[in-house]
Coordinates of C-alpha atoms in Angstrom, one line a residue:
Chain A
M1441 CA 333.2 57.3 69.7
S1442 CA 330.7 54.4 69.4
N1443 CA 331.9 51.5 71.6
Q1444 CA 328.6 49.6 71.5
P1445 CA 328.4 46.2 69.9
K1446 CA 326.5 46.2 66.6
F1447 CA 324.3 43.9 64.6
K1448 CA 324.5 43.6 60.9
R1449 CA 321.3 44.3 58.9
Y1450 CA 320.6 43.7 55.2
I1451 CA 319.5 47.0 53.7
W1452 CA 320.4 47.2 50.0
E1453 CA 319.1 44.3 48.0
L1454 CA 321.0 43.1 44.9
P1455 CA 319.0 45.1 42.3
V1456 CA 319.4 48.3 44.3
R1457 CA 323.2 47.9 44.4
W1458 CA 323.4 46.8 40.7
C1459 CA 321.3 49.8 39.6
H1460 CA 323.6 52.1 41.7
W1461 CA 326.8 50.9 40.1
V1462 CA 325.4 50.6 36.6
N1463 CA 324.2 54.1 36.9
M1464 CA 327.6 55.3 38.1
A1465 CA 329.4 53.5 35.3
C1466 CA 326.9 54.8 32.7
I1467 CA 327.3 58.4 34.0
V1468 CA 331.0 58.2 33.6
I1469 CA 330.9 56.7 30.1
L1470 CA 328.1 59.0 29.0
S1471 CA 329.9 62.1 30.3
V1472 CA 333.2 61.3 28.7
S1473 CA 331.7 60.2 25.3
G1474 CA 329.2 63.1 25.5
F1475 CA 332.0 65.6 26.1
F1476 CA 333.6 64.4 22.8
I1477 CA 330.3 64.6 21.0
G1478 CA 329.7 68.2 22.2
N1479 CA 333.4 69.3 21.7
P1480 CA 334.8 66.8 19.2
V1481 CA 338.6 66.4 18.8
S1482 CA 339.8 65.9 15.2
F1483 CA 341.0 62.3 15.9
G1484 CA 340.4 61.1 12.4
S1485 CA 343.4 60.9 10.1
S1486 CA 341.5 59.7 7.1
A1487 CA 337.9 59.9 5.9
S1488 CA 337.8 56.1 6.3
D1489 CA 338.2 56.4 10.1
F1490 CA 335.2 56.1 12.3
T1491 CA 336.2 57.7 15.6
M1492 CA 333.2 59.9 16.0
G1493 CA 331.0 57.0 14.9
W1494 CA 332.5 54.8 17.6
I1495 CA 332.2 57.5 20.3
R1496 CA 328.5 58.0 19.4
F1497 CA 328.0 54.2 19.3
I1498 CA 329.4 54.0 22.9
H1499 CA 327.2 57.0 23.9
F1500 CA 324.0 55.5 22.5
T1501 CA 324.7 52.0 23.9
A1502 CA 325.4 53.4 27.4
A1503 CA 322.3 55.5 27.0
Y1504 CA 320.1 52.5 26.5
L1505 CA 321.8 50.7 29.5
F1506 CA 321.3 53.8 31.6
A1507 CA 317.6 54.1 30.7
V1508 CA 317.0 50.5 31.5
S1509 CA 318.8 50.8 34.8
V1510 CA 316.9 53.9 35.9
M1511 CA 313.6 52.3 34.9
S1512 CA 314.5 49.1 36.8
R1513 CA 315.2 51.1 39.9
V1514 CA 311.9 52.9 39.7
I1515 CA 310.1 49.5 39.2
W1516 CA 312.1 48.0 42.1
S1517 CA 310.8 50.8 44.4
F1518 CA 307.4 49.1 44.1
I1519 CA 308.7 45.5 44.6
G1520 CA 311.7 45.7 47.0
N1521 CA 312.1 45.9 50.7
K1522 CA 311.0 49.0 52.8
Y1523 CA 314.5 50.6 52.4
S1524 CA 314.2 50.7 48.6
S1525 CA 310.5 51.7 48.6
W1526 CA 309.2 54.7 46.7
R1527 CA 307.9 55.9 50.1
E1528 CA 311.5 56.6 51.3
F1529 CA 311.8 59.2 48.5
F1530 CA 309.1 61.4 49.8
P1531 CA 310.0 61.9 53.5
L1532 CA 308.0 65.1 53.8
M1533 CA 304.8 63.1 53.2
T1534 CA 304.8 61.6 56.7
D1535 CA 305.1 63.1 60.2
A1536 CA 308.0 60.9 61.2
G1537 CA 309.8 61.7 57.9
R1538 CA 309.4 65.4 58.5
K1539 CA 310.9 65.1 62.0
K1540 CA 313.8 63.1 60.6
T1541 CA 314.4 65.6 57.9
V1542 CA 314.5 68.5 60.3
R1543 CA 317.0 66.6 62.6
M1544 CA 319.2 65.8 59.6
L1545 CA 319.0 69.4 58.3
R1546 CA 320.0 70.8 61.7
Y1547 CA 322.9 68.4 61.8
Y1548 CA 324.1 69.3 58.3
L1549 CA 323.8 73.0 59.1
L1550 CA 326.1 72.5 62.1
I1551 CA 323.3 73.5 64.6
D1552 CA 322.9 70.2 66.4
K1553 CA 325.7 68.0 67.7
E1554 CA 323.8 64.7 67.9
V1555 CA 324.4 62.5 64.9
P1556 CA 321.1 61.5 63.4
E1557 CA 321.9 57.8 62.7
T1558 CA 319.7 56.4 59.9
V1559 CA 319.3 52.8 59.0
G1560 CA 318.0 53.1 55.4
H1561 CA 318.1 56.3 53.3
N1562 CA 319.0 59.6 54.8
P1563 CA 315.9 61.8 54.2
L1564 CA 317.8 64.7 52.7
A1565 CA 319.5 62.3 50.4
T1566 CA 316.3 60.8 49.1
A1567 CA 314.9 64.3 48.6
A1568 CA 318.0 65.0 46.4
Y1569 CA 317.5 61.7 44.6
V1570 CA 314.0 62.8 43.6
V1571 CA 315.5 65.9 41.9
L1572 CA 318.3 63.6 40.5
F1573 CA 315.7 61.3 39.0
G1574 CA 314.0 64.3 37.5
I1575 CA 317.3 65.3 35.9
Y1576 CA 317.8 61.7 34.7
S1577 CA 314.3 61.9 33.0
V1578 CA 315.3 65.2 31.3
M1579 CA 318.5 63.5 30.2
I1580 CA 316.9 60.3 28.9
L1581 CA 314.0 62.2 27.2
T1582 CA 316.1 64.9 25.5
G1583 CA 318.8 62.3 24.6
F1584 CA 316.4 59.9 23.0
A1585 CA 314.5 62.7 21.3
L1586 CA 317.7 64.0 19.7
Y1587 CA 318.7 60.4 18.8
A1588 CA 315.3 59.7 17.3
Q1589 CA 315.8 62.4 14.7
H1590 CA 317.9 60.1 12.6
A1591 CA 314.7 58.3 11.8
P1592 CA 312.0 60.9 11.5
Q1593 CA 308.4 59.6 11.6
G1594 CA 309.8 56.4 13.2
S1595 CA 308.2 54.9 16.3
M1596 CA 310.7 56.5 18.7
H1597 CA 310.3 59.9 17.0
K1598 CA 306.5 59.6 17.2
A1599 CA 306.5 58.5 20.8
L1600 CA 308.7 61.4 21.8
G1601 CA 306.6 63.9 19.7
F1602 CA 305.7 65.9 22.8
M1603 CA 309.4 66.7 23.3
Y1604 CA 309.6 68.6 20.0
V1605 CA 306.7 70.7 21.2
L1606 CA 308.2 71.5 24.6
F1607 CA 311.8 72.2 23.3
S1608 CA 313.3 73.8 20.3
D1609 CA 315.9 71.5 18.8
Q1610 CA 318.9 73.5 20.0
G1611 CA 317.1 74.1 23.4
M1612 CA 317.0 70.3 23.7
R1613 CA 320.8 70.1 23.1
L1614 CA 321.4 72.9 25.7
A1615 CA 319.2 71.1 28.3
H1616 CA 321.0 67.8 27.6
H1617 CA 324.4 69.5 28.0
I1618 CA 323.7 71.6 31.1
S1619 CA 322.0 68.7 32.9
M1620 CA 325.3 66.9 32.8
W1621 CA 326.8 69.7 34.9
F1622 CA 323.9 69.4 37.3
I1623 CA 324.6 65.7 37.7
F1624 CA 328.3 66.6 38.3
G1625 CA 327.2 68.9 41.1
F1626 CA 325.1 66.1 42.6
V1627 CA 328.0 63.6 42.4
I1628 CA 330.2 66.0 44.4
N1629 CA 327.5 66.3 47.0
H1630 CA 326.8 62.6 47.0
I1631 CA 330.4 61.4 47.4
Y1632 CA 331.0 64.0 50.1
S1633 CA 327.9 63.1 52.1
A1634 CA 328.5 59.3 51.8
W1635 CA 332.1 59.9 53.1
L1636 CA 330.8 62.2 55.9
M1637 CA 328.1 59.9 57.2
D1638 CA 330.5 56.9 56.9
I1639 CA 332.7 58.6 59.4
K1640 CA 329.9 59.9 61.6
E1641 CA 327.5 57.0 61.8
H1642 CA 330.0 54.1 62.0
G1643 CA 327.4 52.0 60.2
G1644 CA 329.5 51.1 57.2
E1645 CA 327.7 53.6 54.9
I1646 CA 330.2 53.3 51.9
S1647 CA 330.8 49.5 52.1
S1648 CA 327.0 48.9 52.4
M1649 CA 326.7 49.9 48.7
F1650 CA 329.0 46.9 47.9
S1651 CA 327.8 44.3 50.5
G1652 CA 324.2 45.5 51.2
Y1653 CA 324.8 45.3 55.0
K1654 CA 324.8 48.2 57.5
F1655 CA 325.7 47.9 61.2
T1656 CA 323.2 49.0 63.8
V1657 CA 323.1 49.1 67.6
K1658 CA 319.5 47.7 67.8
K1659 CA 318.8 44.3 66.5
E1660 CA 316.5 43.9 63.5
E1661 CA 312.9 43.1 64.6
Chain B
M46 CA 303.1 85.8 -27.2
G47 CA 306.1 86.1 -25.1
K48 CA 307.6 83.1 -23.5
R49 CA 308.2 84.4 -20.0
L50 CA 305.4 85.3 -17.7
E51 CA 306.5 88.9 -17.4
G52 CA 306.0 89.4 -21.1
D53 CA 302.5 88.0 -21.1
G54 CA 300.7 91.2 -20.1
R55 CA 299.3 90.1 -16.8
G56 CA 296.6 92.8 -16.9
G57 CA 294.6 90.9 -19.4
V58 CA 292.5 88.8 -17.0
E59 CA 290.0 87.7 -19.7
Q60 CA 292.8 86.3 -21.9
D61 CA 294.1 84.3 -18.9
L62 CA 290.7 82.9 -18.1
L63 CA 290.4 81.5 -21.6
R64 CA 293.6 79.6 -21.1
H65 CA 292.2 77.8 -18.0
D66 CA 290.4 75.5 -20.4
C67 CA 293.6 74.1 -21.9
S68 CA 295.5 71.3 -20.3
I69 CA 299.1 71.9 -19.4
G70 CA 300.3 69.6 -22.1
E71 CA 298.5 71.7 -24.8
I72 CA 299.8 74.9 -23.4
L73 CA 303.4 73.7 -23.4
K74 CA 303.0 72.5 -26.9
Q75 CA 301.6 75.9 -28.0
R76 CA 304.6 77.6 -26.3
G77 CA 307.1 75.5 -28.2
V78 CA 308.4 73.6 -25.1
S79 CA 309.8 70.4 -26.5
R80 CA 308.6 67.0 -25.3
R81 CA 312.1 66.2 -24.2
D82 CA 312.3 69.2 -22.0
F83 CA 308.9 68.5 -20.6
L84 CA 309.8 64.9 -19.7
R85 CA 313.1 66.0 -18.2
F86 CA 311.1 68.4 -16.0
C87 CA 308.7 65.5 -15.0
S88 CA 311.7 63.4 -14.0
A89 CA 313.2 66.2 -12.0
M90 CA 309.9 66.7 -10.2
T91 CA 309.5 63.0 -9.5
A92 CA 312.9 63.0 -7.9
A93 CA 312.1 66.1 -5.9
M94 CA 309.0 64.4 -4.5
A95 CA 311.2 61.5 -3.5
L96 CA 309.3 59.1 -5.7
P97 CA 310.9 56.3 -7.6
A98 CA 311.8 57.0 -11.2
S99 CA 309.1 54.7 -12.4
F100 CA 306.6 57.4 -11.4
A101 CA 307.9 59.8 -14.0
P102 CA 305.6 58.6 -16.8
R103 CA 302.7 58.9 -14.4
V104 CA 303.7 62.5 -13.6
A105 CA 304.0 63.3 -17.3
Q106 CA 300.6 61.7 -18.1
A107 CA 298.9 63.5 -15.3
L108 CA 300.4 66.9 -16.2
D109 CA 299.5 66.3 -19.9
Q110 CA 295.8 66.1 -19.0
V111 CA 295.3 68.2 -15.9
K112 CA 294.0 71.8 -16.2
R113 CA 296.1 74.6 -14.9
P114 CA 295.3 75.7 -11.4
T115 CA 294.8 79.4 -10.7
L116 CA 297.4 80.8 -8.4
V117 CA 297.5 84.1 -6.6
W118 CA 300.8 85.2 -5.0
L119 CA 300.7 87.7 -2.1
E120 CA 303.6 89.6 -0.8
M121 CA 303.5 90.4 2.9
Q122 CA 306.5 91.5 5.0
S123 CA 309.2 90.0 2.9
C124 CA 312.4 90.7 0.9
T125 CA 311.0 89.1 -2.2
G126 CA 313.8 86.6 -2.0
D127 CA 311.4 83.7 -2.7
T128 CA 310.1 85.3 -5.8
E129 CA 313.7 85.9 -6.9
A130 CA 314.5 82.2 -6.2
L131 CA 311.7 81.2 -8.4
L132 CA 312.3 83.6 -11.3
R133 CA 316.1 83.5 -11.4
S134 CA 316.4 79.7 -11.9
A135 CA 319.5 79.1 -14.0
N136 CA 317.7 76.8 -16.5
P137 CA 315.2 78.9 -18.4
T138 CA 313.3 75.9 -19.8
V139 CA 312.4 74.5 -16.4
A140 CA 311.6 78.0 -15.1
E141 CA 309.2 78.5 -18.1
I142 CA 307.5 75.2 -17.4
V143 CA 307.1 76.1 -13.7
L144 CA 305.4 79.4 -14.7
E145 CA 303.4 77.9 -17.5
I146 CA 302.0 75.1 -15.3
L147 CA 300.5 77.7 -13.1
S148 CA 298.1 80.4 -14.1
V149 CA 299.5 83.1 -12.0
D150 CA 296.6 85.5 -12.0
Y151 CA 298.0 87.9 -9.4
H152 CA 301.6 88.4 -8.4
E153 CA 302.4 91.9 -7.1
T154 CA 306.1 91.7 -8.0
I155 CA 305.9 90.6 -11.5
M156 CA 302.4 91.5 -12.8
A157 CA 302.1 94.3 -15.3
A158 CA 298.9 95.7 -13.9
A159 CA 299.1 98.3 -11.1
G160 CA 296.7 100.0 -8.7
H161 CA 293.0 99.4 -9.0
Q162 CA 293.5 97.3 -12.1
A163 CA 295.7 94.9 -10.1
E164 CA 293.4 94.7 -7.1
G165 CA 290.6 94.0 -9.6
A166 CA 292.5 91.1 -11.0
L167 CA 292.8 89.6 -7.5
D168 CA 289.2 90.2 -6.6
K169 CA 288.1 88.6 -9.9
A170 CA 290.4 85.6 -9.4
I171 CA 289.3 84.8 -5.9
A172 CA 285.6 85.3 -6.8
D173 CA 285.7 83.3 -10.0
F174 CA 287.7 80.4 -8.6
K175 CA 286.5 80.4 -5.1
G176 CA 287.5 77.2 -3.4
N177 CA 289.6 76.1 -6.3
Y178 CA 292.6 78.5 -6.5
I179 CA 296.0 78.1 -4.8
C180 CA 297.3 80.9 -2.7
V181 CA 301.0 81.4 -2.3
I182 CA 302.1 83.8 0.5
E183 CA 305.5 85.2 0.8
G184 CA 306.5 87.1 3.9
S185 CA 305.3 87.3 7.5
I186 CA 302.0 88.9 8.6
S187 CA 302.0 91.7 11.1
T188 CA 299.4 91.3 13.9
K189 CA 300.3 94.0 16.4
D190 CA 298.1 97.2 16.6
G191 CA 295.6 95.6 14.2
G192 CA 298.2 94.7 11.7
I193 CA 298.9 98.2 10.5
Y194 CA 302.6 97.6 10.0
G195 CA 302.0 95.9 6.7
T196 CA 299.4 97.1 4.2
T197 CA 298.8 96.6 0.5
G198 CA 296.1 98.4 -1.5
G199 CA 294.9 100.0 1.7
K200 CA 294.2 96.7 3.4
T201 CA 296.3 95.2 6.2
H202 CA 298.1 92.0 5.4
L203 CA 296.0 90.3 8.0
E204 CA 292.8 91.3 6.3
R205 CA 294.1 90.2 2.9
A206 CA 295.3 86.9 4.2
R207 CA 291.9 86.1 5.8
Q208 CA 290.1 87.1 2.6
V209 CA 292.3 85.2 0.2
C210 CA 293.3 82.2 2.3
G211 CA 289.7 81.7 3.4
G212 CA 288.5 80.9 -0.2
A213 CA 291.6 79.1 -1.3
L214 CA 291.9 75.4 -2.0
A215 CA 295.2 75.5 -0.1
T216 CA 297.7 78.1 1.0
I217 CA 301.4 77.6 0.4
A218 CA 303.5 79.6 2.8
V219 CA 306.8 80.0 0.9
G220 CA 309.9 81.0 2.8
T221 CA 310.6 81.1 6.5
C222 CA 308.8 84.4 7.0
A223 CA 305.5 83.1 5.7
A224 CA 305.9 79.8 7.5
Y225 CA 307.0 81.0 10.9
G226 CA 307.4 84.8 10.8
G227 CA 311.1 84.7 9.9
I228 CA 313.4 87.6 10.6
A229 CA 310.4 90.0 11.3
A230 CA 309.3 87.7 14.1
A231 CA 312.8 87.4 15.6
S232 CA 313.1 88.8 19.1
P233 CA 311.9 91.5 20.0
N234 CA 309.4 91.2 17.1
P235 CA 308.2 94.8 17.0
T236 CA 305.4 94.3 14.5
G237 CA 304.0 91.1 16.1
A238 CA 304.8 89.2 13.0
V239 CA 303.6 85.6 12.6
G240 CA 303.5 83.0 9.9
V241 CA 300.4 82.3 7.8
M242 CA 299.3 79.2 9.8
E243 CA 299.2 81.3 13.0
A244 CA 297.6 84.4 11.4
V245 CA 294.8 82.5 9.6
P246 CA 294.0 79.5 11.7
G247 CA 291.7 76.9 10.4
T248 CA 292.8 77.1 6.7
T249 CA 294.8 74.5 4.9
V250 CA 298.4 75.7 4.9
I251 CA 301.5 74.0 3.6
N252 CA 304.7 75.4 4.9
L253 CA 307.7 75.5 2.6
P254 CA 310.3 77.3 4.9
G255 CA 313.8 78.1 3.9
C256 CA 315.6 81.3 3.2
P257 CA 314.8 81.4 0.4
V258 CA 312.4 78.6 -0.4
N259 CA 313.8 76.1 -2.9
A260 CA 311.8 76.8 -6.0
D261 CA 311.9 73.0 -6.9
N262 CA 310.1 72.2 -3.7
L263 CA 307.4 74.8 -4.5
T264 CA 306.9 73.4 -7.9
A265 CA 307.0 69.8 -6.7
T266 CA 304.3 70.6 -4.1
I267 CA 302.0 71.9 -6.8
V268 CA 302.9 69.0 -9.1
H269 CA 302.1 66.6 -6.3
Y270 CA 298.7 68.1 -6.0
L271 CA 298.1 68.0 -9.8
V272 CA 299.2 64.4 -10.0
F273 CA 297.7 62.9 -6.9
G274 CA 294.8 65.3 -6.4
K275 CA 295.7 65.9 -2.8
I276 CA 298.3 67.9 -0.8
P277 CA 301.4 66.0 0.2
A278 CA 301.9 64.3 3.6
L279 CA 303.1 66.9 6.1
D280 CA 305.2 66.8 9.3
S281 CA 304.2 68.4 12.6
H282 CA 305.4 71.8 11.4
G283 CA 303.2 71.6 8.3
R284 CA 306.1 70.9 5.9
P285 CA 305.9 68.3 3.1
L286 CA 307.7 65.2 4.2
F287 CA 309.2 64.7 0.7
A288 CA 311.2 67.8 1.2
Y289 CA 311.6 68.1 5.0
G290 CA 311.4 64.5 6.0
K291 CA 315.1 64.0 6.6
R292 CA 317.8 65.8 8.5
I293 CA 320.5 67.7 6.6
H294 CA 323.1 66.0 8.8
D295 CA 321.9 62.5 7.7
N296 CA 322.2 63.3 4.0
C297 CA 325.1 65.6 4.1
E298 CA 328.0 65.1 1.7
R299 CA 330.4 66.0 4.5
R300 CA 328.9 63.3 6.8
P301 CA 331.8 60.8 6.3
H302 CA 334.2 63.5 7.8
F303 CA 331.9 63.8 10.8
D304 CA 331.9 60.1 11.5
A305 CA 335.6 59.9 10.8
G306 CA 336.4 62.7 13.3
Q307 CA 337.7 65.3 10.8
Y308 CA 336.6 68.8 11.5
V309 CA 337.2 72.3 10.4
E310 CA 338.7 74.0 13.4
Q311 CA 338.9 77.5 12.1
W312 CA 338.0 79.4 8.9
G313 CA 340.5 78.7 6.1
D314 CA 342.5 76.0 7.9
D315 CA 343.7 72.8 6.3
G316 CA 340.4 71.0 7.1
H317 CA 338.3 73.8 5.7
R318 CA 340.2 73.7 2.4
K319 CA 339.8 69.9 2.3
G320 CA 336.1 70.0 2.8
F321 CA 336.0 68.6 6.3
C322 CA 332.9 68.6 8.5
L323 CA 331.7 72.0 9.7
Y324 CA 330.1 70.7 13.0
K325 CA 332.6 72.6 15.2
M326 CA 331.9 75.8 13.3
G327 CA 328.4 75.8 14.5
C328 CA 326.7 73.9 11.7
K329 CA 323.0 73.4 12.5
G330 CA 322.6 70.5 10.0
P331 CA 322.0 68.1 12.9
A332 CA 319.0 70.2 13.9
T333 CA 317.6 71.0 10.5
F334 CA 315.1 69.1 8.3
H335 CA 315.4 70.0 4.6
N336 CA 316.4 68.4 1.4
C337 CA 319.2 70.8 0.6
P338 CA 321.9 68.1 0.3
S339 CA 320.0 66.2 -2.4
Q340 CA 318.0 69.0 -4.1
R341 CA 320.5 71.9 -3.6
Y342 CA 319.7 75.4 -4.9
N343 CA 319.6 77.0 -8.4
E344 CA 319.1 73.9 -10.5
K345 CA 321.2 71.8 -8.2
T346 CA 324.3 74.1 -8.5
S347 CA 325.2 74.4 -4.8
W348 CA 324.1 74.9 -1.2
P349 CA 325.7 76.4 1.9
I350 CA 327.6 73.4 3.2
A351 CA 328.9 72.6 -0.3
A352 CA 330.2 76.2 -0.4
G353 CA 332.0 75.7 2.9
H354 CA 329.6 77.5 5.2
P355 CA 327.8 75.8 8.1
C356 CA 324.0 75.3 7.9
A357 CA 322.2 78.2 9.6
G358 CA 319.0 76.1 10.2
C359 CA 316.9 78.5 8.1
S360 CA 314.0 76.1 7.6
E361 CA 313.4 75.5 11.3
P362 CA 310.8 77.5 13.3
H363 CA 312.1 80.7 14.8
F364 CA 315.7 79.9 13.7
W365 CA 316.8 83.5 14.2
D366 CA 316.3 83.1 17.9
T367 CA 316.7 79.3 18.5
M368 CA 319.7 78.6 16.2
S369 CA 321.8 81.5 17.3
P370 CA 324.8 82.0 17.8
M371 CA 325.3 81.0 14.2
Y372 CA 328.9 79.9 14.6
K373 CA 328.6 78.0 17.9
R374 CA 327.3 74.5 18.6
L375 CA 325.1 75.4 21.6
P376 CA 322.9 78.4 22.3
N377 CA 323.8 80.8 25.1
V378 CA 322.2 80.1 28.5
P379 CA 319.2 82.4 28.9
G380 CA 319.4 84.8 31.8
F381 CA 323.2 84.8 32.1
G382 CA 324.0 87.4 29.5
I383 CA 325.8 87.0 26.2
E384 CA 328.9 84.7 25.9
Q385 CA 328.0 82.7 29.0
T386 CA 328.2 79.2 27.7
A387 CA 326.7 76.1 29.4
D388 CA 330.3 74.9 30.1
K389 CA 331.4 78.0 31.9
I390 CA 328.3 78.0 34.0
G391 CA 328.5 74.3 34.7
L392 CA 332.2 74.6 35.6
G393 CA 331.3 77.4 38.0
L394 CA 328.6 75.2 39.6
V395 CA 331.0 72.3 40.1
V396 CA 333.8 74.5 41.5
G397 CA 331.3 76.2 43.8
A398 CA 329.9 72.9 45.1
G399 CA 333.4 71.5 45.6
A400 CA 334.5 74.6 47.6
A401 CA 331.3 74.6 49.7
F402 CA 331.7 70.9 50.7
A403 CA 335.4 71.4 51.4
V404 CA 334.5 74.1 53.9
H405 CA 331.7 72.0 55.3
G406 CA 334.1 69.0 55.7
A407 CA 336.6 71.2 57.5
L408 CA 334.0 72.5 59.9
N409 CA 332.8 69.0 60.6
A410 CA 336.3 67.8 61.3
L411 CA 336.5 70.5 64.1
R412 CA 333.2 69.8 65.8
R413 CA 332.6 67.3 68.6
D414 CA 329.7 65.0 67.8
K415 CA 327.3 63.5 70.4
E416 CA 326.2 59.8 70.3
P417 CA 322.4 59.4 69.9
N418 CA 320.6 58.0 73.0
E419 CA 318.3 55.0 73.1
D420 CA 315.2 57.1 72.2
T421 CA 316.6 59.1 69.4
R422 CA 318.5 56.2 67.9
E423 CA 316.8 54.7 64.8
G424 CA 318.6 51.4 64.6

C-alpha cells in the first residue's frame, strides 16, 4: 500500500527496550513457577529433594528482577525522551491526545478505513498500559506481602503492613493468582495489536522493540 | 481443702479474698505441689513465652513472690470449648498450678454459686479489685438489636462486657469467638456478633484466638504479666508475639516435604500415610500465625497437622469466611457462585480474548485500508 520513501526515527531508547524484554521474560518465568507453586506437582522422590524450594527460589528471584524492572521503567518515564514520557500514558489529558484516541478507537472498531499512523505509542495501548501497571502493582504488592510473612515484624513485613489491612491473607493469594490471568488477557491483546499495527502502519512496529527505530514518511524535525 | 478448683466451694468469696494476701509460692506449698513440679511448670512457661531457658529461674523467683491476680471469666456466645481446653489438660499437676496461680473469683461454668449469689461474687470482685483484676472473655458478643441475643443474669453480654472490661487491668479474649467473633460472626452473622476488641473499644484487650485457645498460651500470657509486670508485645491483630509471631508453615514438622515437593494428593493415599505435606489438601498453615507446631495441644500431645489434617486457619480473623473452602488452596471468586475457581474464570477470560481477537483479525484481513494524507499523518 505505502510506496512512499521513509525515514528512520529513533523512538525506543535502550532502557525502554530492556525493561520491555526483562518484563516479558519475568512474566513467563513468574507464571510458570507461580503455576507450580499454586498447583504443585509431587516432583520430590525423597525428603532430601528441594524441588519446591528451587521453584520458589526462581519465583522470588524473578519477582525482585521484575519489581526493579517495573520501577526502572516508571523512573525512566521522567528521564527519557518524549516517546517514553509519562505524558504518553495519559492521552485523555490533552486535546490532541483525545482526538488521536477517538481516531484509533474508530479504526479498531472497524468504523474508519484510514489507518491512524502513530510515531510513538498508540494512545489506546498506553491507556491499556496504565491498567497493566496497576495490575503489576497489585502483583508486586501482594507478592511481596505474602513473601514477607516468612519474617513477621521484619522491615518488609512492616513496610507492607497496609496490605494486611486491605486484604485477608487468602484474599491476597486469590488476587495474586487471578491477576496472572488478567496479565495473560493483556498479553493476547498486546501481541495481536502489535502484529496488526505492524501490518497496517508499515513502520516496523515489531522490530522497533528490538532496534529502537521506526520508519516514518515525514523526516524528524 | 480440695485440690481442684471445682472442689473449692467458689461461693465463699470471703475465704478467697483472704488468700489474695499469700504469694503463689506459699499457696502452692500449702497445696502440696512439689518444688520439682513447680519448677517444671516454670520451665514450660518459659518455653511457651519463647524465652531462653536461662529465664526459667527468674520466672520461678517472680512467681514465688508475686501475689495472685484476681480473675473473672465471662462466658458470652460460646461453646465453652476454651474452658474445656483449660480444665481437661492431661497433666493434672500443671492444670492445678494454672488454676492455683489465678484467683478465679467468677467463672460461670465451674463456680459452685448460682443465681444472685454468683452475680454478687462478680460485683464484689470487680468493685474490690477495680483496675487490678484480669478479665477473661470466652465467646463472641452480640451487638444487633441492642445485643439481646446473648444475655446472662438479665444483662446483655454487651452491657456486661462494658461493665467488667472497663474496670479491668486487661481483658484476655480467649478463643477465636472472643477475639474476632468466630463462628457466630461468620456470614451472614445474624446476631451481629463481634470480638471483644470491637465490642468494647478503648480497653486493653489481648487476643488469644484459636479454636480452642491453647491453654498454655493463656497461662503464659498471665505468667508474662506476673513476671514482667506488663502485657506481652502484641501483633497488629492484638495477639502476643510469643505465641502468634511465626507462621505455622515456617515451623511445621512437614515443611521438609513441602520444600522437597512431596504432597498428599488425596486422603489415605501413599503420601498421606507417609506424612507428606498437606498443602494440596487446602492446608492454611501458610496463612496462619500460631505456635501450634511447637506448643501443640493437650500437654504437647498433638495438633491437627501432626494428626494428618490440614490447618484450618482457626487463629486468623474471620477464618470461617476467609479461609474457606477448607480443603482447597484458594478461596472461590466472589460474585461467580460456588465452585468457580480463579483458574476456570481466568481460562474463560483468556479463551474469550483469544476468540475475540481472532474474529477481529479476520475482519481486518477482509477490509480495505486507506493511506493517511499529509494532514492526518503524524510522522
